[in-house]
Structure formats: structure tokens, C-alpha cells
Amino acid sequence: MVIITQEKLREIERKLSSLLSPYGFECHPFKIGWYNEQVSKSFLLPYSDDTVAFIIISTPSMFEKAFIPYLASADCIRMKQDPIDQCMMHYFAAIKAEYADLEIETIHDFQTTPSKRPRVLVQTAGHVSGAVRYYQRKDLLNDPWCSERKIFGVCLHPEFGGWFALRGVAIFTSINCPDLQRKSPREILTTENEVAELLQRYNDHWEDWSFRDIIVPKDRYSKDQREYFATKPADRLPLIKKLVASN
Ligand code: B12
């Protein structure tokens, strides 16, 4: 186990960010303890509290900067796995390669345990890193839903509103940074009504994507990207061919 200062951690963050940002990704550090103190027992990550991890976020430009070039280079037509998932695996492998001398465990948003639970709750990880604000039903003093109804929570990014995805975490399992100072996420919505409206849009109208525009974002998904995600996975092949051909 290596103990590092906050300054040294900022160096690691800069290096990781310079690897990922040309492809439209952001990375934000957090301590495993901050995550573990929020989640229930079955979601605990098995590392000590000061272990350093990063949440990896894809911004709207990831589609053009990482995904389309990846499609062009990979044999997606014969791929069994979802092309976006494959592409994320490719970039997460690049993180491990960049730090070949360190032990890194990467966990994707789509990975599950043998009992089918998500291996990591990326919304909680995003919130404790301070990168995004995770709005949940319990943020409201009063809410309009009946008590039995499950209301899913949703994160907002300070710049991109809902136009981003939380792709997973990279855990530096042999690095501890006791000094890392916690950053609270920015309060993006200011009133209870706004939070209720966000949760309503995410839970009842997520397919119209209006939850993503609850604030005016700096950037949104391109037309191609919207068309891609609006198409059922089984029908995406012609679109993939078109994207590759036009690139
Ligand atoms: C399973 C899943 C689904 C399921 C069930 C939804 C659900 N939330 O459970 C289904 C298939 C329905 C679904 C659908 C969608 N999903 Co989905 N889904 C997931 C997935 C894989 C796991 C979510 C999960 O099971 N959570 C388990 C529950 C128990 O977690 P929880 O409610 O957060 O509870 C924890 C917190 O409350 C925490 N906690 C307790 N107290 C506190 C206090 C604080 C301050 C904090 C921070 C935490 C905290 O502890 C609890 C656990 O013990 C995540 C990716 C991931 N790996 O996290 C994506 C994810 C949540 N989905 C996402 C999206 C976008 C969608 C869709 C819009 C489709 C899409 N991909 O475009 C739809 C919309 C859903 C809807 N309106 O109903 C995004 C949300 C992004 C965002 N901005 O927040 C995620 C994060 C994927 C991603 N890559 O970005 N999804």
C-alpha cells in the first residue's frame, strides 16, 4: 500500500484527464470510504476507506471523439456485445495500460454480480466525487407520489444537465490518499418544485429526454447520437454502417 499526498493525487488526476479528455471523458477522484458510507451492505466495495478511485463520465462529445472512431476500427458487425459497452471496455483498458505499474480495478456501469446486482452504483460514486448532483426522492420534504411507488433518482451535471453518462469507476487499489478533501456537488436546482419536476420527468417521461434539459446545457448529444440511442439495439446496424461510412 502506498500513501500519497493530495498534490500527488492531483498529478495522477491530470495524467488520467489528459489521457481521457481528448475522447470526451471526464474523471473525478473520490475515496472508497465516501462511497461505502452511503450505500447499503450489499453494494459495499471491498477496499479501505482512504483508497483512491475515479468516476469516469462520458460527455456529449464522446460519441464523435471516441465511439465513431472506435466503430471504424473495430469489427462491430460481428460483435456480440453492445458496441458502446465494447468501446468503454477499450478505453478502460487504456487506463490500465497507462498505469501498468499500479493495481487498478475498473468496474463498468453495466457489470453485475452473480446475484445480478450492479457491481457499482455510479450515481452515488458521481455524487460523492462532487462531479454531479444525485437527486433522490429523499431530497424532498414533501412529494407528490404514493408511498409504495419506487421513484428512481437521477444525476445532473453542472454543465451538461442530463446530457452525459456515468460509465464506471477506476479504483487504484494500492493507493491511499487520506488527505483528499471532499468537494460537495454543485446544487444545480434551487427549489423543491424543480427537484420534483426533474424526478417526475425522469420517472414518467424519460423517453422524451426532457429530464436532460431541466437546465440549459452547455452541449447536448448530436443528432447522430440521439438517433443512435433512440434506435432499438437490434436495429442499429444500418446506422453504425452509415456513421462509419460518413467518418
Ligand atoms: C438497473 C438500472 C436501470 C433499471 C432500474 C432503474 C433503477 N434506478 O434501479 C432500468 C432498466 C429500469 C433502468 C432504466 C433507465 N436507466 Co438505468 N441504470 C440501472 C443501473 C445499471 C443500476 C441502478 C440500480 O440498480 N441501482 C440500485 C439502487 C438500489 O440504487 P439507488 O436507488 O441509487 O440507492 C442507493 C443510493 O440511494 C445510496 N444512498 C443512500 N443514501 C444516500 C445519500 C446520498 C447523498 C447518496 C449520494 C447516495 C445514497 O444507497 C442506495 C443503495 O444502498 C445504473 C448504472 C449503475 N451501475 O449504477 C443505470 C442508470 C441509473 N440508468 C440510467 C439511465 C439514463 C436510464 C434510462 C433513462 C435509460 C437510458 N439508459 O437512457 C432509463 C430510465 C429509468 C426510468 N425512468 O425508469 C443512468 C442515469 C444517469 C443519471 N443522469 O443519473 C445510469 C446511471 C446509467 C449510466 N451509465 O449513466 N435503469
mmCIF file of C-alpha atoms and ligand atoms in Angstrom:
data_model
loop_
_atom_site.group_PDB
_atom_site.id
_atom_site.type_symbol
_atom_site.label_atom_id
_atom_site.label_comp_id
_atom_site.label_asym_id
_atom_site.label_seq_id
_atom_site.Cartn_x
_atom_site.Cartn_y
_atom_site.Cartn_z
ATOM 1 C CA MET A 1 0.000 0.000 0.000
ATOM 2 C CA VAL A 2 1.321 3.459 -0.923
ATOM 3 C CA ILE A 3 0.140 6.592 0.875
ATOM 4 C CA ILE A 4 0.171 9.700 -1.304
ATOM 5 C CA THR A 5 -0.429 13.412 -0.704
ATOM 6 C CA GLN A 6 -3.282 15.355 -2.265
ATOM 7 C CA GLU A 7 -0.718 17.048 -4.576
ATOM 8 C CA LYS A 8 0.493 13.700 -5.879
ATOM 9 C CA LEU A 9 -3.133 12.676 -6.410
ATOM 10 C CA ARG A 10 -3.722 15.833 -8.461
ATOM 11 C CA GLU A 11 -0.805 14.732 -10.670
ATOM 12 C CA ILE A 12 -2.461 11.351 -11.216
ATOM 13 C CA GLU A 13 -5.742 13.138 -11.960
ATOM 14 C CA ARG A 14 -4.078 15.431 -14.520
ATOM 15 C CA LYS A 15 -2.444 12.475 -16.259
ATOM 16 C CA LEU A 16 -5.700 10.493 -16.325
ATOM 17 C CA SER A 17 -7.585 13.512 -17.557
ATOM 18 C CA SER A 18 -5.088 14.151 -20.361
ATOM 19 C CA LEU A 19 -5.491 10.520 -21.423
ATOM 20 C CA LEU A 20 -9.305 10.642 -21.427
ATOM 21 C CA SER A 21 -10.425 14.194 -22.209
ATOM 22 C CA PRO A 22 -9.403 14.072 -25.925
ATOM 23 C CA TYR A 23 -12.043 11.331 -26.202
ATOM 24 C CA GLY A 24 -14.814 13.248 -24.432
ATOM 25 C CA PHE A 25 -14.472 11.721 -20.964
ATOM 26 C CA GLU A 26 -14.097 13.367 -17.562
ATOM 27 C CA CYS A 27 -12.620 11.773 -14.438
ATOM 28 C CA HIS A 28 -13.120 12.859 -10.824
ATOM 29 C CA PRO A 29 -11.450 11.360 -7.724
ATOM 30 C CA PHE A 30 -13.179 10.113 -4.588
ATOM 31 C CA LYS A 31 -12.366 7.930 -1.605
ATOM 32 C CA ILE A 32 -13.926 4.495 -1.342
ATOM 33 C CA GLY A 33 -14.959 5.352 2.242
ATOM 34 C CA TRP A 34 -17.162 8.231 0.996
ATOM 35 C CA TYR A 35 -18.991 5.804 -1.293
ATOM 36 C CA ASN A 36 -19.235 2.999 1.274
ATOM 37 C CA GLU A 37 -20.705 5.256 3.937
ATOM 38 C CA GLN A 38 -23.720 5.924 1.676
ATOM 39 C CA VAL A 39 -24.610 2.526 0.237
ATOM 40 C CA SER A 40 -26.186 -0.495 1.912
ATOM 41 C CA LYS A 41 -24.154 -3.584 2.779
ATOM 42 C CA SER A 42 -24.734 -5.439 -0.472
ATOM 43 C CA PHE A 43 -23.160 -2.616 -2.529
ATOM 44 C CA LEU A 44 -20.018 -2.071 -0.402
ATOM 45 C CA LEU A 45 -16.733 -2.012 -2.319
ATOM 46 C CA PRO A 46 -14.133 -4.200 -0.569
ATOM 47 C CA TYR A 47 -11.368 -1.618 -0.084
ATOM 48 C CA SER A 48 -10.184 0.523 2.819
ATOM 49 C CA ASP A 49 -11.747 3.962 3.321
ATOM 50 C CA ASP A 50 -8.809 6.024 2.006
ATOM 51 C CA THR A 51 -8.439 4.031 -1.225
ATOM 52 C CA VAL A 52 -8.430 6.304 -4.267
ATOM 53 C CA ALA A 53 -10.961 5.836 -7.068
ATOM 54 C CA PHE A 54 -12.162 7.880 -10.044
ATOM 55 C CA ILE A 55 -15.631 8.133 -11.546
ATOM 56 C CA ILE A 56 -15.466 8.178 -15.357
ATOM 57 C CA ILE A 57 -18.100 10.291 -17.120
ATOM 58 C CA SER A 58 -18.826 10.469 -20.848
ATOM 59 C CA THR A 59 -19.736 13.970 -22.055
ATOM 60 C CA PRO A 60 -21.760 14.651 -25.241
ATOM 61 C CA SER A 61 -18.632 14.762 -27.450
ATOM 62 C CA MET A 62 -17.634 11.187 -26.518
ATOM 63 C CA PHE A 63 -19.829 9.882 -29.321
ATOM 64 C CA GLU A 64 -17.894 11.704 -32.046
ATOM 65 C CA LYS A 65 -14.476 11.664 -30.371
ATOM 66 C CA ALA A 66 -14.361 8.070 -29.098
ATOM 67 C CA PHE A 67 -17.286 5.981 -30.279
ATOM 68 C CA ILE A 68 -17.375 6.624 -34.038
ATOM 69 C CA PRO A 69 -13.580 6.229 -34.416
ATOM 70 C CA TYR A 70 -13.858 3.039 -32.347
ATOM 71 C CA LEU A 71 -16.631 1.726 -34.603
ATOM 72 C CA ALA A 72 -14.443 2.414 -37.606
ATOM 73 C CA SER A 73 -11.550 0.463 -36.113
ATOM 74 C CA ALA A 74 -13.433 -2.495 -34.625
ATOM 75 C CA ASP A 75 -15.338 -5.251 -36.281
ATOM 76 C CA CYS A 76 -18.686 -4.193 -34.832
ATOM 77 C CA ILE A 77 -20.733 -6.037 -37.377
ATOM 78 C CA ARG A 78 -19.684 -9.343 -35.862
ATOM 79 C CA MET A 79 -19.655 -8.105 -32.284
ATOM 80 C CA LYS A 80 -21.890 -9.943 -29.865
ATOM 81 C CA GLN A 81 -21.671 -7.326 -27.128
ATOM 82 C CA ASP A 82 -23.220 -3.879 -27.254
ATOM 83 C CA PRO A 83 -20.834 -1.607 -29.257
ATOM 84 C CA ILE A 84 -20.950 1.195 -26.663
ATOM 85 C CA ASP A 85 -20.035 -1.281 -23.906
ATOM 86 C CA GLN A 86 -17.192 -2.631 -26.079
ATOM 87 C CA CYS A 87 -15.967 0.881 -26.713
ATOM 88 C CA MET A 88 -15.995 1.646 -22.961
ATOM 89 C CA MET A 89 -14.042 -1.558 -22.313
ATOM 90 C CA HIS A 90 -11.473 -0.382 -24.843
ATOM 91 C CA TYR A 91 -10.981 2.972 -23.076
ATOM 92 C CA PHE A 92 -10.984 1.452 -19.586
ATOM 93 C CA ALA A 93 -8.269 -0.963 -20.796
ATOM 94 C CA ALA A 94 -6.285 2.120 -21.890
ATOM 95 C CA ILE A 95 -6.448 3.421 -18.292
ATOM 96 C CA LYS A 96 -4.957 0.173 -17.013
ATOM 97 C CA ALA A 97 -2.280 0.242 -19.714
ATOM 98 C CA GLU A 98 -1.343 3.834 -18.819
ATOM 99 C CA TYR A 99 -0.707 2.783 -15.204
ATOM 100 C CA ALA A 100 0.716 -0.688 -15.902
ATOM 101 C CA ASP A 101 2.883 -0.416 -12.760
ATOM 102 C CA LEU A 102 -0.148 0.118 -10.466
ATOM 103 C CA GLU A 103 -3.014 -2.175 -9.483
ATOM 104 C CA ILE A 104 -6.224 -0.790 -10.918
ATOM 105 C CA GLU A 105 -9.652 -2.362 -10.804
ATOM 106 C CA THR A 106 -12.105 -0.940 -13.310
ATOM 107 C CA ILE A 107 -15.848 -1.558 -12.943
ATOM 108 C CA HIS A 108 -18.298 -0.640 -15.683
ATOM 109 C CA ASP A 109 -21.838 0.638 -15.073
ATOM 110 C CA PHE A 110 -23.198 -2.435 -16.856
ATOM 111 C CA GLN A 111 -21.326 -5.070 -14.808
ATOM 112 C CA THR A 112 -23.332 -7.158 -12.361
ATOM 113 C CA THR A 113 -22.561 -9.595 -9.528
ATOM 114 C CA PRO A 114 -23.566 -13.278 -9.783
ATOM 115 C CA SER A 115 -26.760 -12.292 -7.917
ATOM 116 C CA LYS A 116 -27.462 -9.738 -10.696
ATOM 117 C CA ARG A 117 -26.853 -6.604 -8.632
ATOM 118 C CA PRO A 118 -24.906 -3.760 -10.228
ATOM 119 C CA ARG A 119 -21.280 -4.060 -9.106
ATOM 120 C CA VAL A 120 -21.071 -0.313 -8.599
ATOM 121 C CA LEU A 121 -23.687 2.399 -8.148
ATOM 122 C CA VAL A 122 -22.250 5.030 -10.431
ATOM 123 C CA GLN A 123 -24.749 7.727 -9.404
ATOM 124 C CA THR A 124 -23.602 7.522 -5.776
ATOM 125 C CA ALA A 125 -19.948 7.453 -6.894
ATOM 126 C CA GLY A 126 -20.546 10.513 -9.108
ATOM 127 C CA HIS A 127 -22.203 12.413 -6.258
ATOM 128 C CA VAL A 128 -19.542 11.690 -3.618
ATOM 129 C CA SER A 129 -16.832 12.773 -6.081
ATOM 130 C CA GLY A 130 -18.613 16.146 -6.339
ATOM 131 C CA ALA A 131 -18.794 15.884 -10.156
ATOM 132 C CA VAL A 132 -22.569 15.506 -10.398
ATOM 133 C CA ARG A 133 -25.536 16.030 -8.057
ATOM 134 C CA TYR A 134 -27.579 12.871 -7.425
ATOM 135 C CA TYR A 135 -31.193 13.945 -6.826
ATOM 136 C CA GLN A 136 -33.267 11.362 -4.966
ATOM 137 C CA ARG A 137 -36.788 11.228 -3.609
ATOM 138 C CA LYS A 138 -35.428 11.676 -0.119
ATOM 139 C CA ASP A 139 -34.164 15.154 -1.064
ATOM 140 C CA LEU A 140 -37.807 16.275 -0.990
ATOM 141 C CA LEU A 141 -39.632 17.170 2.221
ATOM 142 C CA ASN A 142 -42.976 16.626 0.503
ATOM 143 C CA ASP A 143 -43.544 14.712 -2.689
ATOM 144 C CA PRO A 144 -46.490 14.001 -4.959
ATOM 145 C CA TRP A 145 -46.145 10.178 -5.212
ATOM 146 C CA CYS A 146 -47.834 7.436 -3.239
ATOM 147 C CA SER A 147 -45.512 5.884 -0.657
ATOM 148 C CA GLU A 148 -45.396 2.433 -2.355
ATOM 149 C CA ARG A 149 -44.110 3.811 -5.630
ATOM 150 C CA LYS A 150 -40.370 3.386 -6.346
ATOM 151 C CA ILE A 151 -39.027 6.675 -7.677
ATOM 152 C CA PHE A 152 -35.637 6.336 -9.364
ATOM 153 C CA GLY A 153 -33.093 9.060 -8.650
ATOM 154 C CA VAL A 154 -31.153 10.921 -11.339
ATOM 155 C CA CYS A 155 -27.893 12.887 -11.504
ATOM 156 C CA LEU A 156 -27.363 16.286 -13.075
ATOM 157 C CA HIS A 157 -24.050 17.586 -14.349
ATOM 158 C CA PRO A 158 -23.351 21.289 -13.708
ATOM 159 C CA GLU A 159 -22.507 21.905 -17.394
ATOM 160 C CA PHE A 160 -24.347 19.223 -19.318
ATOM 161 C CA GLY A 161 -27.573 18.888 -17.285
ATOM 162 C CA GLY A 162 -28.715 15.349 -18.128
ATOM 163 C CA TRP A 163 -26.660 15.011 -21.342
ATOM 164 C CA PHE A 164 -23.933 12.678 -20.059
ATOM 165 C CA ALA A 165 -23.468 9.140 -18.746
ATOM 166 C CA LEU A 166 -21.650 7.672 -15.775
ATOM 167 C CA ARG A 167 -19.539 4.935 -17.333
ATOM 168 C CA GLY A 168 -17.879 3.340 -14.320
ATOM 169 C CA VAL A 169 -15.056 3.614 -11.825
ATOM 170 C CA ALA A 170 -11.312 3.056 -11.816
ATOM 171 C CA ILE A 171 -10.079 2.028 -8.364
ATOM 172 C CA PHE A 172 -6.373 2.441 -7.580
ATOM 173 C CA THR A 173 -6.448 -0.447 -5.126
ATOM 174 C CA SER A 174 -2.929 0.012 -3.756
ATOM 175 C CA ILE A 175 -3.081 3.798 -3.318
ATOM 176 C CA ASN A 176 -4.424 5.604 -0.269
ATOM 177 C CA CYS A 177 -4.851 9.352 -0.023
ATOM 178 C CA PRO A 178 -6.010 10.244 3.487
ATOM 179 C CA ASP A 179 -5.621 13.999 2.673
ATOM 180 C CA LEU A 180 -8.053 14.122 -0.242
ATOM 181 C CA GLN A 181 -10.563 16.861 0.553
ATOM 182 C CA ARG A 182 -14.205 16.198 -0.234
ATOM 183 C CA LYS A 183 -15.966 18.531 -2.682
ATOM 184 C CA SER A 184 -19.742 18.860 -2.415
ATOM 185 C CA PRO A 185 -21.520 18.693 -5.759
ATOM 186 C CA ARG A 186 -22.947 21.962 -7.015
ATOM 187 C CA GLU A 187 -26.634 22.476 -6.137
ATOM 188 C CA ILE A 188 -27.929 22.744 -9.676
ATOM 189 C CA LEU A 189 -31.621 23.026 -8.842
ATOM 190 C CA THR A 190 -32.699 25.510 -6.230
ATOM 191 C CA THR A 191 -36.290 24.687 -5.280
ATOM 192 C CA GLU A 192 -38.216 21.609 -4.150
ATOM 193 C CA ASN A 193 -40.528 22.068 -7.151
ATOM 194 C CA GLU A 194 -37.621 21.856 -9.577
ATOM 195 C CA VAL A 195 -36.354 18.655 -7.967
ATOM 196 C CA ALA A 196 -39.862 17.121 -8.051
ATOM 197 C CA GLU A 197 -40.186 18.145 -11.722
ATOM 198 C CA LEU A 198 -36.829 16.522 -12.547
ATOM 199 C CA LEU A 199 -37.793 13.250 -10.822
ATOM 200 C CA GLN A 200 -41.210 13.306 -12.498
ATOM 201 C CA ARG A 201 -39.655 13.754 -15.956
ATOM 202 C CA TYR A 202 -37.030 11.040 -15.324
ATOM 203 C CA ASN A 203 -39.521 8.512 -13.976
ATOM 204 C CA ASP A 204 -42.574 9.150 -16.153
ATOM 205 C CA HIS A 205 -41.254 10.667 -19.380
ATOM 206 C CA TRP A 206 -37.635 9.548 -19.657
ATOM 207 C CA GLU A 207 -38.155 8.542 -23.289
ATOM 208 C CA ASP A 208 -38.797 12.157 -24.377
ATOM 209 C CA TRP A 209 -35.394 13.071 -22.810
ATOM 210 C CA SER A 210 -36.835 16.278 -21.326
ATOM 211 C CA PHE A 211 -35.184 15.482 -17.961
ATOM 212 C CA ARG A 212 -31.844 16.151 -19.676
ATOM 213 C CA ASP A 213 -32.911 19.733 -20.422
ATOM 214 C CA ILE A 214 -34.060 20.658 -16.918
ATOM 215 C CA ILE A 215 -31.283 23.280 -17.073
ATOM 216 C CA VAL A 216 -29.874 24.860 -20.243
ATOM 217 C CA PRO A 217 -26.851 22.674 -21.018
ATOM 218 C CA LYS A 218 -23.519 23.798 -22.491
ATOM 219 C CA ASP A 219 -23.760 20.951 -25.005
ATOM 220 C CA ARG A 220 -26.213 18.193 -25.942
ATOM 221 C CA TYR A 221 -25.949 14.882 -27.782
ATOM 222 C CA SER A 222 -25.578 15.428 -31.558
ATOM 223 C CA LYS A 223 -28.366 14.488 -33.957
ATOM 224 C CA ASP A 224 -26.491 11.282 -34.871
ATOM 225 C CA GLN A 225 -26.049 10.375 -31.229
ATOM 226 C CA ARG A 226 -29.724 10.960 -30.445
ATOM 227 C CA GLU A 227 -30.756 8.887 -33.417
ATOM 228 C CA TYR A 228 -28.395 6.098 -32.317
ATOM 229 C CA PHE A 229 -29.733 5.908 -28.754
ATOM 230 C CA ALA A 230 -33.348 6.301 -29.868
ATOM 231 C CA THR A 231 -32.975 3.233 -32.117
ATOM 232 C CA LYS A 232 -33.507 -0.220 -30.609
ATOM 233 C CA PRO A 233 -30.166 -2.060 -30.208
ATOM 234 C CA ALA A 234 -31.287 -4.792 -32.640
ATOM 235 C CA ASP A 235 -31.938 -2.164 -35.365
ATOM 236 C CA ARG A 236 -28.710 -0.167 -35.017
ATOM 237 C CA LEU A 237 -26.553 -1.935 -37.594
ATOM 238 C CA PRO A 238 -27.545 0.202 -40.642
ATOM 239 C CA LEU A 239 -26.920 3.289 -38.525
ATOM 240 C CA ILE A 240 -23.488 2.009 -37.470
ATOM 241 C CA LYS A 241 -22.574 1.418 -41.120
ATOM 242 C CA LYS A 242 -23.748 4.918 -42.027
ATOM 243 C CA LEU A 243 -21.761 6.528 -39.173
ATOM 244 C CA VAL A 244 -18.607 4.646 -40.142
ATOM 245 C CA ALA A 245 -19.012 5.492 -43.837
ATOM 246 C CA SER A 246 -19.549 9.206 -43.200
ATOM 247 C CA ASN A 247 -16.476 9.444 -40.983
HETATM 248 C C1 B12 B 1 -30.681 -1.129 -13.088
HETATM 249 C C2 B12 B 1 -30.678 0.181 -13.868
HETATM 250 C C3 B12 B 1 -31.855 0.531 -14.516
HETATM 251 C C4 B12 B 1 -33.150 -0.252 -14.326
HETATM 252 C C5 B12 B 1 -33.766 0.128 -12.974
HETATM 253 C C6 B12 B 1 -33.600 1.595 -12.602
HETATM 254 C C7 B12 B 1 -33.009 1.826 -11.220
HETATM 255 N N1 B12 B 1 -32.526 3.048 -10.965
HETATM 256 O O1 B12 B 1 -32.951 0.979 -10.356
HETATM 257 C C8 B12 B 1 -33.984 0.190 -15.586
HETATM 258 C C9 B12 B 1 -33.790 -0.831 -16.691
HETATM 259 C C10 B12 B 1 -35.465 0.428 -15.331
HETATM 260 C C11 B12 B 1 -33.245 1.482 -15.975
HETATM 261 C C12 B12 B 1 -33.760 2.387 -16.850
HETATM 262 C C13 B12 B 1 -33.159 3.595 -17.197
HETATM 263 N N2 B12 B 1 -31.912 3.980 -16.883
HETATM 264 CO CO1 B12 B 1 -30.757 2.955 -15.683
HETATM 265 N N3 B12 B 1 -29.465 2.069 -14.656
HETATM 266 C C14 B12 B 1 -29.527 0.996 -13.929
HETATM 267 C C15 B12 B 1 -28.168 0.733 -13.258
HETATM 268 C C16 B12 B 1 -27.439 -0.346 -14.066
HETATM 269 C C17 B12 B 1 -28.238 0.320 -11.794
HETATM 270 C C18 B12 B 1 -29.232 1.136 -10.946
HETATM 271 C C19 B12 B 1 -29.560 0.369 -9.690
HETATM 272 O O2 B12 B 1 -29.892 -0.807 -9.723
HETATM 273 N N4 B12 B 1 -29.465 0.972 -8.553
HETATM 274 C C20 B12 B 1 -29.722 0.273 -7.270
HETATM 275 C C21 B12 B 1 -30.474 1.210 -6.348
HETATM 276 C C22 B12 B 1 -30.745 0.487 -5.030
HETATM 277 O O3 B12 B 1 -29.606 2.341 -6.132
HETATM 278 P P1 B12 B 1 -30.149 3.723 -5.566
HETATM 279 O O4 B12 B 1 -31.592 3.840 -5.779
HETATM 280 O O5 B12 B 1 -29.249 4.777 -6.087
HETATM 281 O O6 B12 B 1 -29.902 3.538 -3.968
HETATM 282 C C23 B12 B 1 -28.626 3.797 -3.422
HETATM 283 C C24 B12 B 1 -28.436 5.275 -3.074
HETATM 284 O O7 B12 B 1 -29.664 5.792 -2.586
HETATM 285 C C25 B12 B 1 -27.402 5.189 -1.924
HETATM 286 N N5 B12 B 1 -27.608 6.232 -0.953
HETATM 287 C C26 B12 B 1 -28.313 6.152 0.192
HETATM 288 N N6 B12 B 1 -28.331 7.333 0.805
HETATM 289 C C27 B12 B 1 -27.601 8.194 0.039
HETATM 290 C C28 B12 B 1 -27.310 9.537 0.218
HETATM 291 C C29 B12 B 1 -26.507 10.159 -0.734
HETATM 292 C C30 B12 B 1 -26.169 11.637 -0.568
HETATM 293 C C31 B12 B 1 -26.020 9.451 -1.872
HETATM 294 C C32 B12 B 1 -25.155 10.123 -2.906
HETATM 295 C C33 B12 B 1 -26.344 8.093 -2.055
HETATM 296 C C34 B12 B 1 -27.136 7.499 -1.074
HETATM 297 O O8 B12 B 1 -27.597 3.917 -1.314
HETATM 298 C C35 B12 B 1 -28.535 3.155 -2.046
HETATM 299 C C36 B12 B 1 -28.037 1.715 -2.140
HETATM 300 O O9 B12 B 1 -27.885 1.176 -0.888
HETATM 301 C C37 B12 B 1 -27.479 2.141 -13.396
HETATM 302 C C38 B12 B 1 -25.946 2.065 -13.619
HETATM 303 C C39 B12 B 1 -25.238 1.722 -12.339
HETATM 304 N N7 B12 B 1 -24.412 0.719 -12.385
HETATM 305 O O10 B12 B 1 -25.438 2.382 -11.321
HETATM 306 C C40 B12 B 1 -28.198 2.750 -14.628
HETATM 307 C C41 B12 B 1 -28.516 4.252 -14.628
HETATM 308 C C42 B12 B 1 -29.104 4.632 -13.280
HETATM 309 N N8 B12 B 1 -29.560 4.369 -15.645
HETATM 310 C C43 B12 B 1 -29.508 5.473 -16.319
HETATM 311 C C44 B12 B 1 -30.427 5.865 -17.343
HETATM 312 C C45 B12 B 1 -30.099 7.123 -18.132
HETATM 313 C C46 B12 B 1 -31.590 5.117 -17.581
HETATM 314 C C47 B12 B 1 -32.670 5.391 -18.629
HETATM 315 C C48 B12 B 1 -33.029 6.852 -18.897
HETATM 316 C C49 B12 B 1 -32.374 4.652 -19.941
HETATM 317 C C50 B12 B 1 -31.133 5.079 -20.586
HETATM 318 N N9 B12 B 1 -30.044 4.350 -20.307
HETATM 319 O O11 B12 B 1 -31.117 6.046 -21.334
HETATM 320 C C51 B12 B 1 -33.866 4.614 -18.052
HETATM 321 C C52 B12 B 1 -34.821 5.497 -17.207
HETATM 322 C C53 B12 B 1 -35.377 4.827 -15.973
HETATM 323 C C54 B12 B 1 -36.734 5.228 -15.557
HETATM 324 N N10 B12 B 1 -37.213 6.382 -15.746
HETATM 325 O O12 B12 B 1 -37.412 4.416 -15.057
HETATM 326 C C55 B12 B 1 -28.310 6.311 -15.923
HETATM 327 C C56 B12 B 1 -28.731 7.528 -15.084
HETATM 328 C C57 B12 B 1 -27.830 8.722 -15.381
HETATM 329 C C58 B12 B 1 -28.145 9.856 -14.482
HETATM 330 N N11 B12 B 1 -28.091 11.039 -15.032
HETATM 331 O O13 B12 B 1 -28.383 9.709 -13.290
HETATM 332 C C59 B12 B 1 -27.424 5.250 -15.159
HETATM 333 C C60 B12 B 1 -26.574 5.794 -14.031
HETATM 334 C C61 B12 B 1 -26.535 4.596 -16.241
HETATM 335 C C62 B12 B 1 -25.412 5.452 -16.770
HETATM 336 N N12 B12 B 1 -24.486 4.783 -17.428
HETATM 337 O O14 B12 B 1 -25.321 6.652 -16.687
HETATM 338 N N13 B12 B 1 -32.018 1.566 -15.390
#
